[in-house]
CSV table of C-alpha atoms in Angstrom, one decimal:
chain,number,residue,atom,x,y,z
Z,1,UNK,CA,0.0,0.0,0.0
Z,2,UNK,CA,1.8,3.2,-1.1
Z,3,UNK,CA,2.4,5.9,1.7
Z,4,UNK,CA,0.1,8.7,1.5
Z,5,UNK,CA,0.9,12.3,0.1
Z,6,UNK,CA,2.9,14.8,2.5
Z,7,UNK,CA,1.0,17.6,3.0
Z,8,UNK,CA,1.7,21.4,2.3
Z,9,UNK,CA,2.0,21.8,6.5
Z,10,UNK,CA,4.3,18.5,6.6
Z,11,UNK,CA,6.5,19.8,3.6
Z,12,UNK,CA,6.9,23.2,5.1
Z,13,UNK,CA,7.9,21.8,8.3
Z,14,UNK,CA,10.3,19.8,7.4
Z,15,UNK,CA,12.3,22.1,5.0
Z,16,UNK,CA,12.6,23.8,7.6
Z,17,UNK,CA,13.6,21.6,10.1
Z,18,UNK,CA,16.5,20.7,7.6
Z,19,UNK,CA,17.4,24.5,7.1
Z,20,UNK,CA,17.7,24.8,10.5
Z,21,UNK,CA,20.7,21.7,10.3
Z,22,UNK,CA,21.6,23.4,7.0
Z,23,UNK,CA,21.8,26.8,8.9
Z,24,UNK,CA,24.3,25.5,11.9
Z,25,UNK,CA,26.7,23.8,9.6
Z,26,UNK,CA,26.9,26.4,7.4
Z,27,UNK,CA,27.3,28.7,10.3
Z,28,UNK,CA,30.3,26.2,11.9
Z,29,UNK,CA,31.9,25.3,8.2
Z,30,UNK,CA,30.6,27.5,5.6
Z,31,UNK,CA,29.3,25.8,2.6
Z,32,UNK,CA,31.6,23.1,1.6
Z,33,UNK,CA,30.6,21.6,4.9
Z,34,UNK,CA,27.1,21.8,4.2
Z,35,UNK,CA,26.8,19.1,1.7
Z,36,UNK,CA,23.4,17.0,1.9
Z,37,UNK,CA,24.8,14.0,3.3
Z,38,UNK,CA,26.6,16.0,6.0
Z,39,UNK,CA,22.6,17.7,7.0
Z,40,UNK,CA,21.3,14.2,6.6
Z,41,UNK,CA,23.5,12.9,9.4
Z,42,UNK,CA,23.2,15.5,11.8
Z,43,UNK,CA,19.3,15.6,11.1
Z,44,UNK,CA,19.1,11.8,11.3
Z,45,UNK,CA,18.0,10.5,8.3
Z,46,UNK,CA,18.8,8.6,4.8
Z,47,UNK,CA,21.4,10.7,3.0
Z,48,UNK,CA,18.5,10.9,0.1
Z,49,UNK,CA,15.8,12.5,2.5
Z,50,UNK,CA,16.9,16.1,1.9
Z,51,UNK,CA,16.3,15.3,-1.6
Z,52,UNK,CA,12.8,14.8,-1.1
Z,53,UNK,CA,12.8,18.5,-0.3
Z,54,UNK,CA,15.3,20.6,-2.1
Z,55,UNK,CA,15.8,20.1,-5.6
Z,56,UNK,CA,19.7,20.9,-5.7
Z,57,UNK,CA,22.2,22.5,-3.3
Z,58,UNK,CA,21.6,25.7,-4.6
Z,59,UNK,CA,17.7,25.5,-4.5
Z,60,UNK,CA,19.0,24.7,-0.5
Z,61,UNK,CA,20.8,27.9,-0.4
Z,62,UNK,CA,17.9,30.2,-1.9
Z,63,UNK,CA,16.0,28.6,1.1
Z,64,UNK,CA,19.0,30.0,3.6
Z,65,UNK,CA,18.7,33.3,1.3
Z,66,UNK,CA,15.5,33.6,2.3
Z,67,UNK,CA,16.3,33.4,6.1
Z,68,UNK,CA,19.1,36.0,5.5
Z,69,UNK,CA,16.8,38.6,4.3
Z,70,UNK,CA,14.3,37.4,6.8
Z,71,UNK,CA,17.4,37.8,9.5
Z,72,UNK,CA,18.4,41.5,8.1
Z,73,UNK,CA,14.8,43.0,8.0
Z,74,UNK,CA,13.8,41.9,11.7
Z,75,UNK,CA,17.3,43.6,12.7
Z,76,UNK,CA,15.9,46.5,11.3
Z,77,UNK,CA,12.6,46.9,11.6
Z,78,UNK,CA,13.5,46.5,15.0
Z,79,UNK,CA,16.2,49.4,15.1
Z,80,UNK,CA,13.8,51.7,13.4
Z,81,UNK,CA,11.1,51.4,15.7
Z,82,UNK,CA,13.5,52.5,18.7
Z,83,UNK,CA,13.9,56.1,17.0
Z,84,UNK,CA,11.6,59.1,18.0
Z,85,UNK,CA,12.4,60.6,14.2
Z,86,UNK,CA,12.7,59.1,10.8
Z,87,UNK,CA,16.1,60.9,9.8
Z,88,UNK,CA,17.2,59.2,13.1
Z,89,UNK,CA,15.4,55.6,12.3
Z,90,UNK,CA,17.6,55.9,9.1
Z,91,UNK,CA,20.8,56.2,10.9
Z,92,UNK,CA,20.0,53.8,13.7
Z,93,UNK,CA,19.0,51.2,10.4
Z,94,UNK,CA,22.6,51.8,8.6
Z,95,UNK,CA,24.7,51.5,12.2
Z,96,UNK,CA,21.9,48.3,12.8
Z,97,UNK,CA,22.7,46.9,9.2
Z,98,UNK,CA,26.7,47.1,9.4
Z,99,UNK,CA,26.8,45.7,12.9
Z,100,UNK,CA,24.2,42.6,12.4
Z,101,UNK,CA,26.9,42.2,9.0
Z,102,UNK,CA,30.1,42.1,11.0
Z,103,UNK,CA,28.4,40.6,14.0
Z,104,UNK,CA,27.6,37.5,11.4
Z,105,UNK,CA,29.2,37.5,8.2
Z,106,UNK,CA,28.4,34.3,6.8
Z,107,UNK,CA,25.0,35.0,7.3
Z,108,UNK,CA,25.4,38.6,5.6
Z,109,UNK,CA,27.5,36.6,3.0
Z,110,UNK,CA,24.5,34.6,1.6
Z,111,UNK,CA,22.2,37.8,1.0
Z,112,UNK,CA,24.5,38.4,-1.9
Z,113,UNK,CA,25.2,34.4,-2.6
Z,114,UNK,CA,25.2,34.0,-6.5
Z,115,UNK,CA,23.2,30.6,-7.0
Z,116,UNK,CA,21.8,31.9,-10.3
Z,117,UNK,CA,18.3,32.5,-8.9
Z,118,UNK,CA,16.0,34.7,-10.5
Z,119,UNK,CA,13.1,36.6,-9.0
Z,120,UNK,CA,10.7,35.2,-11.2
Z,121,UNK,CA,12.0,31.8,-10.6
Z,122,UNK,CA,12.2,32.1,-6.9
Z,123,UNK,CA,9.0,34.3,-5.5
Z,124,UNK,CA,10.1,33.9,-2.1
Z,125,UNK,CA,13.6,35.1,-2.3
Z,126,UNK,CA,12.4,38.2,-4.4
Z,127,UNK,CA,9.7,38.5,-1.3
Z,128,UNK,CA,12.2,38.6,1.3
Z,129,UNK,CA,14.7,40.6,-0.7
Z,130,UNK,CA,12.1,43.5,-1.5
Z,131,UNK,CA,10.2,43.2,2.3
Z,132,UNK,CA,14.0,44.2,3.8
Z,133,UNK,CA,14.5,46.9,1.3
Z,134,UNK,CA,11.1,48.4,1.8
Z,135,UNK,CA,12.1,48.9,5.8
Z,136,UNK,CA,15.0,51.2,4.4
Z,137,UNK,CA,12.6,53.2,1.6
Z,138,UNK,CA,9.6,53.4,4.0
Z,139,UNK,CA,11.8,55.3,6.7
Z,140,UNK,CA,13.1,57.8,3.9
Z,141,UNK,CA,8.8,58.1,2.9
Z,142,UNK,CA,8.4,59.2,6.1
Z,143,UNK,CA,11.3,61.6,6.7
Z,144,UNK,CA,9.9,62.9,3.4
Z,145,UNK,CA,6.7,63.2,4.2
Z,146,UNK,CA,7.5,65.0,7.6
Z,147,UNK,CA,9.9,67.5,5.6
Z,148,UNK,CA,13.1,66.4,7.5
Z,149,UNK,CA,14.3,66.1,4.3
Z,150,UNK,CA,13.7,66.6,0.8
Z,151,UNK,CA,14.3,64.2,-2.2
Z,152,UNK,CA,15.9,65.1,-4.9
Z,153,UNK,CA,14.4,61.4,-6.7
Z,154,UNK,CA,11.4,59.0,-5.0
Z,155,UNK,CA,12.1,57.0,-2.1
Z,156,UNK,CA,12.6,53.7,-3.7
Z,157,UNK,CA,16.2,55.2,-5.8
Z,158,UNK,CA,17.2,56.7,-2.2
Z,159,UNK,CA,17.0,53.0,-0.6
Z,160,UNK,CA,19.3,51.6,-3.3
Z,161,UNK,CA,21.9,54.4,-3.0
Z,162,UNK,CA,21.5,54.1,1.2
Z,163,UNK,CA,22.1,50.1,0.7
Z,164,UNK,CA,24.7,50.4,-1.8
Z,165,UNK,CA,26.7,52.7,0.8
Z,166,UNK,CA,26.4,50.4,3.9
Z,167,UNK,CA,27.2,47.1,1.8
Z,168,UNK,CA,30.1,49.0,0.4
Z,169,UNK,CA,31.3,50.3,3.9
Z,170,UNK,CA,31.0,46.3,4.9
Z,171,UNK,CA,32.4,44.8,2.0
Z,172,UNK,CA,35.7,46.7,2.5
Z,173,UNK,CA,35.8,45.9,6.0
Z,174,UNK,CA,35.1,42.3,5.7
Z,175,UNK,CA,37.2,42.2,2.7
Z,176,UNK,CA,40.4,43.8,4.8
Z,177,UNK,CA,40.6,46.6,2.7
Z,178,UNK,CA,39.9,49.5,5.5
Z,179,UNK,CA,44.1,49.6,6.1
Z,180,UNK,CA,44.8,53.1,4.4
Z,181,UNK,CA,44.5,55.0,8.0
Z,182,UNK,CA,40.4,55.3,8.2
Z,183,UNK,CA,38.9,52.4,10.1
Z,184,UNK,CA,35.2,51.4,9.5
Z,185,UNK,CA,33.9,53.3,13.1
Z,186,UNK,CA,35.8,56.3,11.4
Z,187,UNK,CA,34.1,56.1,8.2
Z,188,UNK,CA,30.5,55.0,8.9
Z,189,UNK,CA,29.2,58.4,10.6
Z,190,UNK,CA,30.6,60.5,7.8
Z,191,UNK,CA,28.5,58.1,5.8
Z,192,UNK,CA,25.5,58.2,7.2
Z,193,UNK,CA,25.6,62.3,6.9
Z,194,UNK,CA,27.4,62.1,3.4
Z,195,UNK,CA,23.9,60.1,2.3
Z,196,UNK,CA,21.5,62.0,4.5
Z,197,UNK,CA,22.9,65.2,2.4
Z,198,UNK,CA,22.9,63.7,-0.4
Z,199,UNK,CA,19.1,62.7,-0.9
Z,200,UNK,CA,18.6,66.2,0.0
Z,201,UNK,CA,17.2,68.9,-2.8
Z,202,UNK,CA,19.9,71.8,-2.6
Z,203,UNK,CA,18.8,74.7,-0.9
């Protein structure tokens, strides 16, 4: 008699139960050690289990993706809301987003992972990629809209340039580039402002 049909709840939650495994040895010995068999035997199960749930290492990846964006946006939706001011949310979110980066790298490493994925291929990662953007463009909204500051584009451009700064700050620091006299706690005030002023129409 054949075994019956996993549901949608079951398949959920054992993805991820397996991400979970996935997460800690990725976490401990980065992806090379994270190879299905090595998930199977900490999880406890056939070596062809995980298979029954991820189509490919990389499809298991996007899934750990996911959780990175997932990761970054509750980091800072929960620095914003600790600010009295939206020009002050947006410089509590770029201090929150280079310290959860250094405070976890490999974790910040798989937001920008290259597995091929696209966002019409892989809903979910576009979801989570856009949902932790949107915490950074909705905080510049509402500086807008309070007249804190005033755009020189929309909201959605200013998010992009805000990101691109911050990943670029933490890129050269995680990289070991920051060795020509200015350390990353030097640079990442003048940042902040440098953007701030930046977004700003010219008075």
């Amino acid at each position: 008699m054949p075994r019956p049909s996993l549901t949608e709840i079951q398949i959920t939650q054992s993805r991820s139960a397996l991400l979970d495994v996935a997460q800690r040895l990725y976490e401990t010995a980065g992806v090379d050690g994270m190879s299905f068999r090595a998930i199977a035997a900490e999880y406890g199960c056939s070596s062809t289990m995980p298979y029954k749930y991820f189509d490919s290492k990389a499809d298991l990846i996007d899934g750990l993706r996911v959780r990175s964006y997932e990761w970054l946006r509750g980091v800072l939706v929960a620095e914003a809301s600790e600010a009295d001011q939206p020009v002050a949310a947006l410089q509590l979110l770029a201090k929150a987003y280079v310290r959860a980066a250094l405070d976890r790298p490999l974790m910040y490493e798989l937001l920008y992972s290259d597995t091929g994925a696209m966002p019409e291929t892989e809903p979910a990662l576009f979801g989570a990629k856009r949902a932790a953007l949107d915490v950074c463009k909705r905080v510049i909204a509402a500086a807008a809209d309070a007249e804190e500051i005033e755009l020189r584009g929309d909201p959605e451009t200013a998010a992009h340039l805000f990101w691109a700064g911050a990943h670029g700050l933490v890129s050269l620091e995680l990289g070991g580039f920051l060795v020509m006299g200015r350390s990353i706690d030097d640079l990442l005030d003048p940042l902040i402002t440098t953007l701030i002023q930046g977004l700003k129409v010219p008075s």
